[in-house]
mmCIF file of C-alpha atoms in Angstrom:
data_model
loop_
_atom_site.group_PDB
_atom_site.id
_atom_site.type_symbol
_atom_site.label_atom_id
_atom_site.label_comp_id
_atom_site.label_asym_id
_atom_site.label_seq_id
_atom_site.Cartn_x
_atom_site.Cartn_y
_atom_site.Cartn_z
ATOM 1 C CA UNK A 1 -26.338 1.563 5.589
ATOM 2 C CA UNK A 2 -24.145 -0.354 3.159
ATOM 3 C CA UNK A 3 -21.537 2.403 3.299
ATOM 4 C CA UNK A 4 -21.406 2.227 7.096
ATOM 5 C CA UNK A 5 -20.958 -1.550 6.998
ATOM 6 C CA UNK A 6 -18.152 -1.213 4.463
ATOM 7 C CA UNK A 7 -16.421 1.433 6.549
ATOM 8 C CA UNK A 8 -16.777 -0.784 9.610
ATOM 9 C CA UNK A 9 -15.270 -3.773 7.811
ATOM 10 C CA UNK A 10 -12.435 -1.720 6.347
ATOM 11 C CA UNK A 11 -11.693 -0.181 9.739
ATOM 12 C CA UNK A 12 -11.519 -3.607 11.375
ATOM 13 C CA UNK A 13 -9.103 -4.843 8.697
ATOM 14 C CA UNK A 14 -6.962 -1.716 9.046
ATOM 15 C CA UNK A 15 -6.927 -2.149 12.821
ATOM 16 C CA UNK A 16 -5.818 -5.779 12.471
ATOM 17 C CA UNK A 17 -3.062 -4.721 10.086
ATOM 18 C CA UNK A 18 -1.904 -1.971 12.442
ATOM 19 C CA UNK A 19 -1.821 -4.293 15.466
ATOM 20 C CA UNK A 20 0.224 -6.863 13.530
ATOM 21 C CA UNK A 21 2.657 -4.160 12.460
ATOM 22 C CA UNK A 22 3.033 -2.913 16.027
ATOM 23 C CA UNK A 23 3.940 -6.410 17.204
ATOM 24 C CA UNK A 24 6.436 -6.713 14.357
ATOM 25 C CA UNK A 25 8.052 -3.385 15.267
ATOM 26 C CA UNK A 26 8.627 -4.329 18.911
ATOM 27 C CA UNK A 27 10.473 -7.518 17.986
ATOM 28 C CA UNK A 28 13.888 -7.813 19.685
ATOM 29 C CA UNK A 29 13.838 -4.341 21.233
ATOM 30 C CA UNK A 30 14.479 -6.135 24.532
ATOM 31 C CA UNK A 31 14.452 -9.653 25.986
ATOM 32 C CA UNK A 32 11.046 -9.510 27.694
ATOM 33 C CA UNK A 33 8.395 -12.104 26.889
ATOM 34 C CA UNK A 34 6.734 -10.610 23.803
ATOM 35 C CA UNK A 35 9.654 -8.890 22.019
ATOM 36 C CA UNK A 36 12.026 -11.852 22.389
ATOM 37 C CA UNK A 37 9.590 -14.105 20.549
ATOM 38 C CA UNK A 38 9.328 -11.847 17.490
ATOM 39 C CA UNK A 39 12.138 -11.404 14.993
ATOM 40 C CA UNK A 40 12.643 -10.816 11.297
ATOM 41 C CA UNK A 41 15.391 -13.412 10.914
ATOM 42 C CA UNK A 42 17.220 -15.883 13.159
ATOM 43 C CA UNK A 43 20.824 -17.078 12.985
ATOM 44 C CA UNK A 44 21.595 -20.302 14.854
ATOM 45 C CA UNK A 45 25.284 -20.985 15.536
ATOM 46 C CA UNK A 46 24.920 -23.906 17.942
ATOM 47 C CA UNK A 47 26.614 -26.295 15.500
ATOM 48 C CA UNK A 48 29.417 -23.999 14.428
ATOM 49 C CA UNK A 49 31.815 -25.298 17.086
ATOM 50 C CA UNK A 50 31.589 -28.826 15.676
ATOM 51 C CA UNK A 51 31.962 -27.575 12.109
ATOM 52 C CA UNK A 52 35.019 -25.574 13.061
ATOM 53 C CA UNK A 53 36.456 -28.609 14.806
ATOM 54 C CA UNK A 54 36.147 -30.649 11.611
ATOM 55 C CA UNK A 55 37.611 -27.852 9.501
ATOM 56 C CA UNK A 56 40.611 -27.249 11.771
ATOM 57 C CA UNK A 57 41.108 -30.692 13.209
ATOM 58 C CA UNK A 58 41.703 -29.203 16.653
ATOM 59 C CA UNK A 59 39.517 -29.001 19.777
ATOM 60 C CA UNK A 60 37.499 -25.807 19.971
ATOM 61 C CA UNK A 61 37.481 -23.907 23.255
ATOM 62 C CA UNK A 62 36.383 -20.392 24.088
ATOM 63 C CA UNK A 63 34.266 -19.975 20.971
ATOM 64 C CA UNK A 64 30.961 -19.494 22.769
ATOM 65 C CA UNK A 65 30.118 -16.994 25.477
ATOM 66 C CA UNK A 66 29.601 -18.578 28.881
ATOM 67 C CA UNK A 67 27.479 -15.702 30.126
ATOM 68 C CA UNK A 68 24.363 -14.776 28.171
ATOM 69 C CA UNK A 69 24.404 -11.301 29.689
ATOM 70 C CA UNK A 70 27.882 -10.450 28.392
ATOM 71 C CA UNK A 71 27.934 -7.410 26.063
ATOM 72 C CA UNK A 72 27.619 -8.015 22.343
ATOM 73 C CA UNK A 73 30.417 -7.178 19.883
ATOM 74 C CA UNK A 74 32.974 -7.303 22.704
ATOM 75 C CA UNK A 75 34.909 -10.468 21.732
ATOM 76 C CA UNK A 76 33.443 -12.358 24.679
ATOM 77 C CA UNK A 77 32.225 -15.282 22.601
ATOM 78 C CA UNK A 78 29.434 -15.920 20.141
ATOM 79 C CA UNK A 79 25.871 -16.704 21.196
ATOM 80 C CA UNK A 80 24.057 -19.879 20.249
ATOM 81 C CA UNK A 81 21.183 -17.908 18.752
ATOM 82 C CA UNK A 82 20.893 -14.445 17.254
ATOM 83 C CA UNK A 83 17.543 -12.817 16.553
ATOM 84 C CA UNK A 84 17.242 -9.697 14.430
ATOM 85 C CA UNK A 85 14.502 -7.080 14.639
ATOM 86 C CA UNK A 86 13.956 -3.766 12.902
ATOM 87 C CA UNK A 87 15.628 -1.749 15.664
ATOM 88 C CA UNK A 88 18.172 -4.082 17.265
ATOM 89 C CA UNK A 89 19.329 -7.668 17.489
ATOM 90 C CA UNK A 90 19.702 -9.928 20.503
ATOM 91 C CA UNK A 91 21.997 -12.841 21.315
ATOM 92 C CA UNK A 92 20.915 -15.776 23.497
ATOM 93 C CA UNK A 93 22.781 -18.444 25.445
ATOM 94 C CA UNK A 94 20.610 -21.141 27.042
ATOM 95 C CA UNK A 95 17.601 -18.844 26.901
ATOM 96 C CA UNK A 96 19.370 -15.898 28.503
ATOM 97 C CA UNK A 97 19.994 -12.982 26.198
ATOM 98 C CA UNK A 98 21.091 -9.420 25.744
ATOM 99 C CA UNK A 99 20.281 -6.937 22.999
ATOM 100 C CA UNK A 100 22.356 -4.440 21.092
ATOM 101 C CA UNK A 101 21.748 -0.716 21.213
ATOM 102 C CA UNK A 102 18.379 0.255 19.766
ATOM 103 C CA UNK A 103 18.418 2.385 16.625
ATOM 104 C CA UNK A 104 16.121 2.962 13.668
ATOM 105 C CA UNK A 105 16.779 0.945 10.514
ATOM 106 C CA UNK A 106 18.974 -1.666 12.190
ATOM 107 C CA UNK A 107 21.038 -3.440 9.527
ATOM 108 C CA UNK A 108 21.145 -7.204 9.122
ATOM 109 C CA UNK A 109 24.896 -7.986 9.065
ATOM 110 C CA UNK A 110 25.206 -11.479 10.586
ATOM 111 C CA UNK A 111 28.820 -12.322 9.752
ATOM 112 C CA UNK A 112 30.062 -8.944 10.967
ATOM 113 C CA UNK A 113 28.189 -9.402 14.246
ATOM 114 C CA UNK A 114 29.484 -12.958 14.723
ATOM 115 C CA UNK A 115 33.090 -12.003 14.091
ATOM 116 C CA UNK A 116 32.782 -9.055 16.491
ATOM 117 C CA UNK A 117 31.769 -11.486 19.268
ATOM 118 C CA UNK A 118 34.634 -13.931 18.629
ATOM 119 C CA UNK A 119 38.048 -13.953 20.169
ATOM 120 C CA UNK A 120 40.755 -12.757 17.778
ATOM 121 C CA UNK A 121 42.002 -16.260 16.956
ATOM 122 C CA UNK A 122 38.555 -17.450 15.815
ATOM 123 C CA UNK A 123 37.544 -14.298 13.958
ATOM 124 C CA UNK A 124 40.429 -14.624 11.499
ATOM 125 C CA UNK A 125 39.720 -18.309 10.899
ATOM 126 C CA UNK A 126 36.010 -17.663 10.381
ATOM 127 C CA UNK A 127 36.629 -14.875 7.880
ATOM 128 C CA UNK A 128 38.991 -17.099 5.905
ATOM 129 C CA UNK A 129 36.703 -20.140 6.108
ATOM 130 C CA UNK A 130 33.435 -18.476 5.102
ATOM 131 C CA UNK A 131 34.613 -16.683 2.000
ATOM 132 C CA UNK A 132 31.657 -16.981 -0.360
ATOM 133 C CA UNK A 133 27.897 -16.594 -0.485
ATOM 134 C CA UNK A 134 25.524 -13.745 0.300
ATOM 135 C CA UNK A 135 25.887 -14.444 4.031
ATOM 136 C CA UNK A 136 29.351 -12.900 3.888
ATOM 137 C CA UNK A 137 28.211 -9.764 2.026
ATOM 138 C CA UNK A 138 27.342 -7.507 4.937
ATOM 139 C CA UNK A 139 27.114 -4.463 2.682
ATOM 140 C CA UNK A 140 24.441 -6.060 0.489
ATOM 141 C CA UNK A 141 22.414 -7.432 3.387
ATOM 142 C CA UNK A 142 22.717 -4.252 5.428
ATOM 143 C CA UNK A 143 21.825 -1.814 2.656
ATOM 144 C CA UNK A 144 18.750 -3.694 1.507
ATOM 145 C CA UNK A 145 17.358 -4.279 4.986
ATOM 146 C CA UNK A 146 18.031 -0.637 5.812
ATOM 147 C CA UNK A 147 15.997 0.478 2.798
ATOM 148 C CA UNK A 148 13.243 -2.014 3.581
ATOM 149 C CA UNK A 149 12.874 -0.501 7.049
ATOM 150 C CA UNK A 150 11.911 2.902 5.671
ATOM 151 C CA UNK A 151 9.354 1.357 3.326
ATOM 152 C CA UNK A 152 7.862 -0.569 6.241
ATOM 153 C CA UNK A 153 7.703 2.504 8.466
ATOM 154 C CA UNK A 154 5.953 4.468 5.692
ATOM 155 C CA UNK A 155 3.504 1.611 5.242
ATOM 156 C CA UNK A 156 2.874 1.496 8.985
ATOM 157 C CA UNK A 157 2.125 5.222 9.136
ATOM 158 C CA UNK A 158 -0.199 4.953 6.128
ATOM 159 C CA UNK A 159 -2.016 2.065 7.799
ATOM 160 C CA UNK A 160 -2.644 4.164 10.901
ATOM 161 C CA UNK A 161 -3.812 7.112 8.803
ATOM 162 C CA UNK A 162 -6.134 4.876 6.776
ATOM 163 C CA UNK A 163 -7.702 3.653 10.011
ATOM 164 C CA UNK A 164 -8.195 7.066 11.623
ATOM 165 C CA UNK A 165 -9.377 8.931 8.512
ATOM 166 C CA UNK A 166 -11.819 6.137 7.714
ATOM 167 C CA UNK A 167 -13.502 6.542 11.101
ATOM 168 C CA UNK A 168 -14.427 10.171 10.414
ATOM 169 C CA UNK A 169 -17.602 10.597 8.363
ATOM 170 C CA UNK A 170 -16.478 12.952 5.643
ATOM 171 C CA UNK A 171 -16.329 12.365 1.903
ATOM 172 C CA UNK A 172 -12.818 13.779 1.484
ATOM 173 C CA UNK A 173 -11.533 11.728 4.418
ATOM 174 C CA UNK A 174 -13.057 8.561 2.940
ATOM 175 C CA UNK A 175 -11.098 9.278 -0.214
ATOM 176 C CA UNK A 176 -7.924 9.849 1.811
ATOM 177 C CA UNK A 177 -8.424 6.611 3.746
ATOM 178 C CA UNK A 178 -8.558 4.711 0.458
ATOM 179 C CA UNK A 179 -5.450 6.507 -0.767
ATOM 180 C CA UNK A 180 -3.548 5.758 2.449
ATOM 181 C CA UNK A 181 -4.577 2.089 2.291
ATOM 182 C CA UNK A 182 -3.327 1.788 -1.295
ATOM 183 C CA UNK A 183 -0.025 3.545 -0.542
ATOM 184 C CA UNK A 184 0.474 1.544 2.653
ATOM 185 C CA UNK A 185 -0.180 -1.745 0.867
ATOM 186 C CA UNK A 186 2.353 -0.883 -1.816
ATOM 187 C CA UNK A 187 5.156 0.096 0.563
ATOM 188 C CA UNK A 188 4.536 -2.851 2.893
ATOM 189 C CA UNK A 189 4.580 -5.208 -0.074
ATOM 190 C CA UNK A 190 7.925 -3.925 -1.331
ATOM 191 C CA UNK A 191 9.409 -4.002 2.173
ATOM 192 C CA UNK A 192 8.201 -7.562 2.747
ATOM 193 C CA UNK A 193 9.577 -8.699 -0.606
ATOM 194 C CA UNK A 194 12.998 -7.194 0.126
ATOM 195 C CA UNK A 195 13.228 -8.866 3.526
ATOM 196 C CA UNK A 196 12.046 -12.202 2.135
ATOM 197 C CA UNK A 197 14.571 -12.136 -0.697
ATOM 198 C CA UNK A 198 17.414 -11.116 1.629
ATOM 199 C CA UNK A 199 16.647 -13.979 4.018
ATOM 200 C CA UNK A 200 16.455 -16.512 1.199
ATOM 201 C CA UNK A 201 19.828 -15.379 -0.110
ATOM 202 C CA UNK A 202 21.375 -15.488 3.368
ATOM 203 C CA UNK A 203 20.069 -19.038 3.799
ATOM 204 C CA UNK A 204 22.750 -20.161 1.352
ATOM 205 C CA UNK A 205 24.996 -20.566 4.414
ATOM 206 C CA UNK A 206 22.775 -23.463 5.505
ATOM 207 C CA UNK A 207 24.259 -25.622 2.739
ATOM 208 C CA UNK A 208 27.865 -24.696 3.496
ATOM 209 C CA UNK A 209 29.947 -27.756 4.408
ATOM 210 C CA UNK A 210 33.488 -28.262 5.673
ATOM 211 C CA UNK A 211 35.862 -31.213 5.621
ATOM 212 C CA UNK A 212 39.095 -32.593 4.280
ATOM 213 C CA UNK A 213 39.745 -34.338 0.958
ATOM 214 C CA UNK A 214 38.817 -38.012 1.078
ATOM 215 C CA UNK A 215 36.740 -37.579 4.250
ATOM 216 C CA UNK A 216 32.999 -37.047 4.768
ATOM 217 C CA UNK A 217 31.936 -33.419 4.853
ATOM 218 C CA UNK A 218 30.158 -31.806 7.790
ATOM 219 C CA UNK A 219 27.715 -28.874 7.776
ATOM 220 C CA UNK A 220 29.310 -25.625 8.848
ATOM 221 C CA UNK A 221 26.816 -25.380 11.681
ATOM 222 C CA UNK A 222 25.428 -21.888 11.001
ATOM 223 C CA UNK A 223 21.805 -21.797 9.887
ATOM 224 C CA UNK A 224 19.597 -18.864 8.912
ATOM 225 C CA UNK A 225 15.812 -19.062 9.237
ATOM 226 C CA UNK A 226 12.839 -16.763 8.763
ATOM 227 C CA UNK A 227 11.519 -15.133 11.923
ATOM 228 C CA UNK A 228 7.909 -14.661 12.943
ATOM 229 C CA UNK A 229 8.140 -10.937 12.184
ATOM 230 C CA UNK A 230 8.167 -11.663 8.455
ATOM 231 C CA UNK A 231 4.916 -13.599 8.748
ATOM 232 C CA UNK A 232 3.391 -10.742 10.741
ATOM 233 C CA UNK A 233 4.465 -8.333 8.012
ATOM 234 C CA UNK A 234 2.898 -10.403 5.242
ATOM 235 C CA UNK A 235 -0.298 -10.861 7.259
ATOM 236 C CA UNK A 236 -0.497 -7.101 7.900
ATOM 237 C CA UNK A 237 -0.089 -6.427 4.190
ATOM 238 C CA UNK A 238 -2.827 -8.931 3.329
ATOM 239 C CA UNK A 239 -5.261 -7.377 5.821
ATOM 240 C CA UNK A 240 -4.553 -3.873 4.559
ATOM 241 C CA UNK A 241 -4.908 -4.698 0.881
ATOM 242 C CA UNK A 242 -8.221 -6.473 1.525
ATOM 243 C CA UNK A 243 -9.458 -3.336 3.316
ATOM 244 C CA UNK A 244 -9.077 -1.313 0.115
ATOM 245 C CA UNK A 245 -12.210 -2.812 -1.473
ATOM 246 C CA UNK A 246 -14.582 -1.877 1.398
ATOM 247 C CA UNK A 247 -13.037 1.590 1.507
ATOM 248 C CA UNK A 248 -13.708 2.047 -2.207
ATOM 249 C CA UNK A 249 -17.264 0.679 -1.950
ATOM 250 C CA UNK A 250 -18.068 2.965 0.969
ATOM 251 C CA UNK A 251 -16.638 5.887 -0.902
ATOM 252 C CA UNK A 252 -18.850 5.020 -3.877
ATOM 253 C CA UNK A 253 -21.922 4.820 -1.639
ATOM 254 C CA UNK A 254 -21.218 8.219 -0.146
ATOM 255 C CA UNK A 255 -20.640 9.660 -3.599
ATOM 256 C CA UNK A 256 -23.869 8.212 -5.024
ATOM 257 C CA UNK A 257 -26.152 10.891 -3.599
ATOM 258 C CA UNK A 258 -23.614 13.544 -4.474
ATOM 259 C CA UNK A 259 -23.432 12.239 -8.044
ATOM 260 C CA UNK A 260 -27.208 12.314 -8.374
ATOM 261 C CA UNK A 261 -27.385 15.872 -7.079
ATOM 262 C CA UNK A 262 -24.589 16.898 -9.409
ATOM 263 C CA UNK A 263 -26.348 15.265 -12.370
ATOM 264 C CA UNK A 264 -29.606 17.053 -11.520
ATOM 265 C CA UNK A 265 -27.837 20.391 -11.157
ATOM 266 C CA UNK A 266 -26.050 19.838 -14.463
ATOM 267 C CA UNK A 267 -29.348 19.062 -16.188
ATOM 268 C CA UNK A 268 -31.003 22.179 -14.807
ATOM 269 C CA UNK A 269 -28.027 24.290 -15.810
ATOM 270 C CA UNK A 270 -28.051 22.813 -19.315
ATOM 271 C CA UNK A 271 -31.769 23.487 -19.670
ATOM 272 C CA UNK A 272 -31.294 27.071 -18.535
ATOM 273 C CA UNK A 273 -28.505 27.574 -21.046
ATOM 274 C CA UNK A 274 -30.640 26.076 -23.826
ATOM 275 C CA UNK A 275 -33.596 28.310 -22.983
ATOM 276 C CA UNK A 276 -31.410 31.386 -22.849
ATOM 277 C CA UNK A 277 -30.037 30.456 -26.272
ATOM 278 C CA UNK A 278 -33.511 30.601 -27.911
ATOM 279 C CA UNK A 279 -34.014 33.815 -29.913
ATOM 280 C CA UNK A 280 -36.432 36.349 -28.501
ATOM 281 C CA UNK A 281 -39.400 37.131 -30.818
ATOM 282 C CA UNK A 282 -41.815 40.082 -30.654
ATOM 283 C CA UNK A 283 -45.085 40.564 -32.536
ATOM 284 C CA UNK A 284 -46.488 43.649 -34.219
ATOM 285 C CA UNK A 285 -49.736 43.114 -36.076
ATOM 286 C CA UNK A 286 -49.295 40.274 -38.550
ATOM 287 C CA UNK A 287 -45.514 40.297 -38.256
ATOM 288 C CA UNK A 288 -42.988 38.621 -35.923
ATOM 289 C CA UNK A 289 -39.625 40.269 -35.323
ATOM 290 C CA UNK A 290 -36.470 38.523 -34.004
ATOM 291 C CA UNK A 291 -33.746 40.301 -32.008
ATOM 292 C CA UNK A 292 -31.668 40.961 -35.121
ATOM 293 C CA UNK A 293 -34.628 42.665 -36.902
ATOM 294 C CA UNK A 294 -35.610 39.773 -39.138
ATOM 295 C CA UNK A 295 -39.331 39.984 -39.990
ATOM 296 C CA UNK A 296 -41.696 37.031 -40.398
ATOM 297 C CA UNK A 297 -45.260 37.244 -41.745
ATOM 298 C CA UNK A 298 -48.106 35.496 -39.923
ATOM 299 C CA UNK A 299 -50.002 34.063 -42.869
ATOM 300 C CA UNK A 300 -53.211 33.483 -40.968
ATOM 301 C CA UNK A 301 -54.777 32.681 -37.649
ATOM 302 C CA UNK A 302 -58.211 31.093 -37.667
ATOM 303 C CA UNK A 303 -60.436 28.932 -35.548
ATOM 304 C CA UNK A 304 -62.694 26.153 -36.720
ATOM 305 C CA UNK A 305 -65.086 24.299 -34.448
ATOM 306 C CA UNK A 306 -64.232 20.665 -33.992
ATOM 307 C CA UNK A 307 -66.266 18.386 -36.261
ATOM 308 C CA UNK A 308 -67.389 21.167 -38.597
ATOM 309 C CA UNK A 309 -66.390 20.794 -42.252
ATOM 310 C CA UNK A 310 -66.491 23.798 -44.618
ATOM 311 C CA UNK A 311 -66.339 23.792 -48.387
ATOM 312 C CA UNK A 312 -65.765 27.543 -48.719
ATOM 313 C CA UNK A 313 -62.862 28.072 -51.145
ATOM 314 C CA UNK A 314 -61.842 31.156 -49.146
ATOM 315 C CA UNK A 315 -61.662 29.243 -45.859
ATOM 316 C CA UNK A 316 -58.824 30.538 -43.681
ATOM 317 C CA UNK A 317 -57.799 26.928 -43.078
ATOM 318 C CA UNK A 318 -56.781 26.553 -46.712
ATOM 319 C CA UNK A 319 -54.140 28.453 -48.646
ATOM 320 C CA UNK A 320 -55.878 31.039 -50.902
ATOM 321 C CA UNK A 321 -54.861 30.878 -54.539
ATOM 322 C CA UNK A 322 -54.539 34.663 -54.750
ATOM 323 C CA UNK A 323 -52.358 35.065 -51.607
ATOM 324 C CA UNK A 324 -49.313 37.287 -52.103
ATOM 325 C CA UNK A 325 -46.456 37.051 -49.644
ATOM 326 C CA UNK A 326 -45.539 40.650 -48.725
ATOM 327 C CA UNK A 327 -42.052 39.537 -47.752
ATOM 328 C CA UNK A 328 -41.509 38.446 -51.329
ATOM 329 C CA UNK A 329 -43.313 41.440 -52.877
ATOM 330 C CA UNK A 330 -42.801 44.700 -50.921
ATOM 331 C CA UNK A 331 -45.486 46.405 -53.050
ATOM 332 C CA UNK A 332 -48.095 44.195 -51.411
ATOM 333 C CA UNK A 333 -47.683 46.023 -48.091
#
């Protein structure tokens, strides 16, 4: 009964983890209600126009897209908000958005995507203005988030396998469910750490300021923030790693009866081996013979009634003083 309860608890935790991962995976695949609210990281550029105005000293016009449905990376203006998922990213203007093409292992390259949306005159200025910090290193950000995707997808598959194998009542499958849960927890953990570190490094752009000597500085106006998808990923990892303990307990419960049977069988086998190892002895008259021909003399066999005491010096229950061992003296035979 305890094993069934443990399996039930572990299955519930694995199911929770899998559901959370599914929601994380659908983030930003389109602009419908659920996907648009889930992202791994957000880039807000609503203040960049003001920052650029301070940096250049000229009015800024044509920086932002006027139509939220305009294609991305087509130099039709940047969006006020960019949200990145595992398979695509979306840009939004006043709540209206459009997403990029969907592909596995979508790379997080914010500066590259921003510059691709800008008109030619602003893209050159932006590249020259933002010349330091991890935010500008698209290769670093893209490569690490690309690698993290594959770890997350492996962890997601392992989570599903841990759930389904744990539901089937078989000792080997219980072992596999534990193994899948451990492997899934490890890969999800590494993937979550990579994404978290990448976002923290990209957030260095939040402290970037512009201005002229002798005048107050102004924030650049581009801010990076953690999306809800990261929290879903960490929650899924927590649920999966907690499920490992019930899986292991249930596996131990199922193995208990098997262990007892194995111990009993081992004991019986050991006893049989010990008995078979005892030498075989045959008797002929007053002599015992072992398998190798060794002869032993039976010195005497006698019976005395309980409670009866005899004082006969030749009693068979006492060693006679004139007894000659024929094994020691062959002439006594």
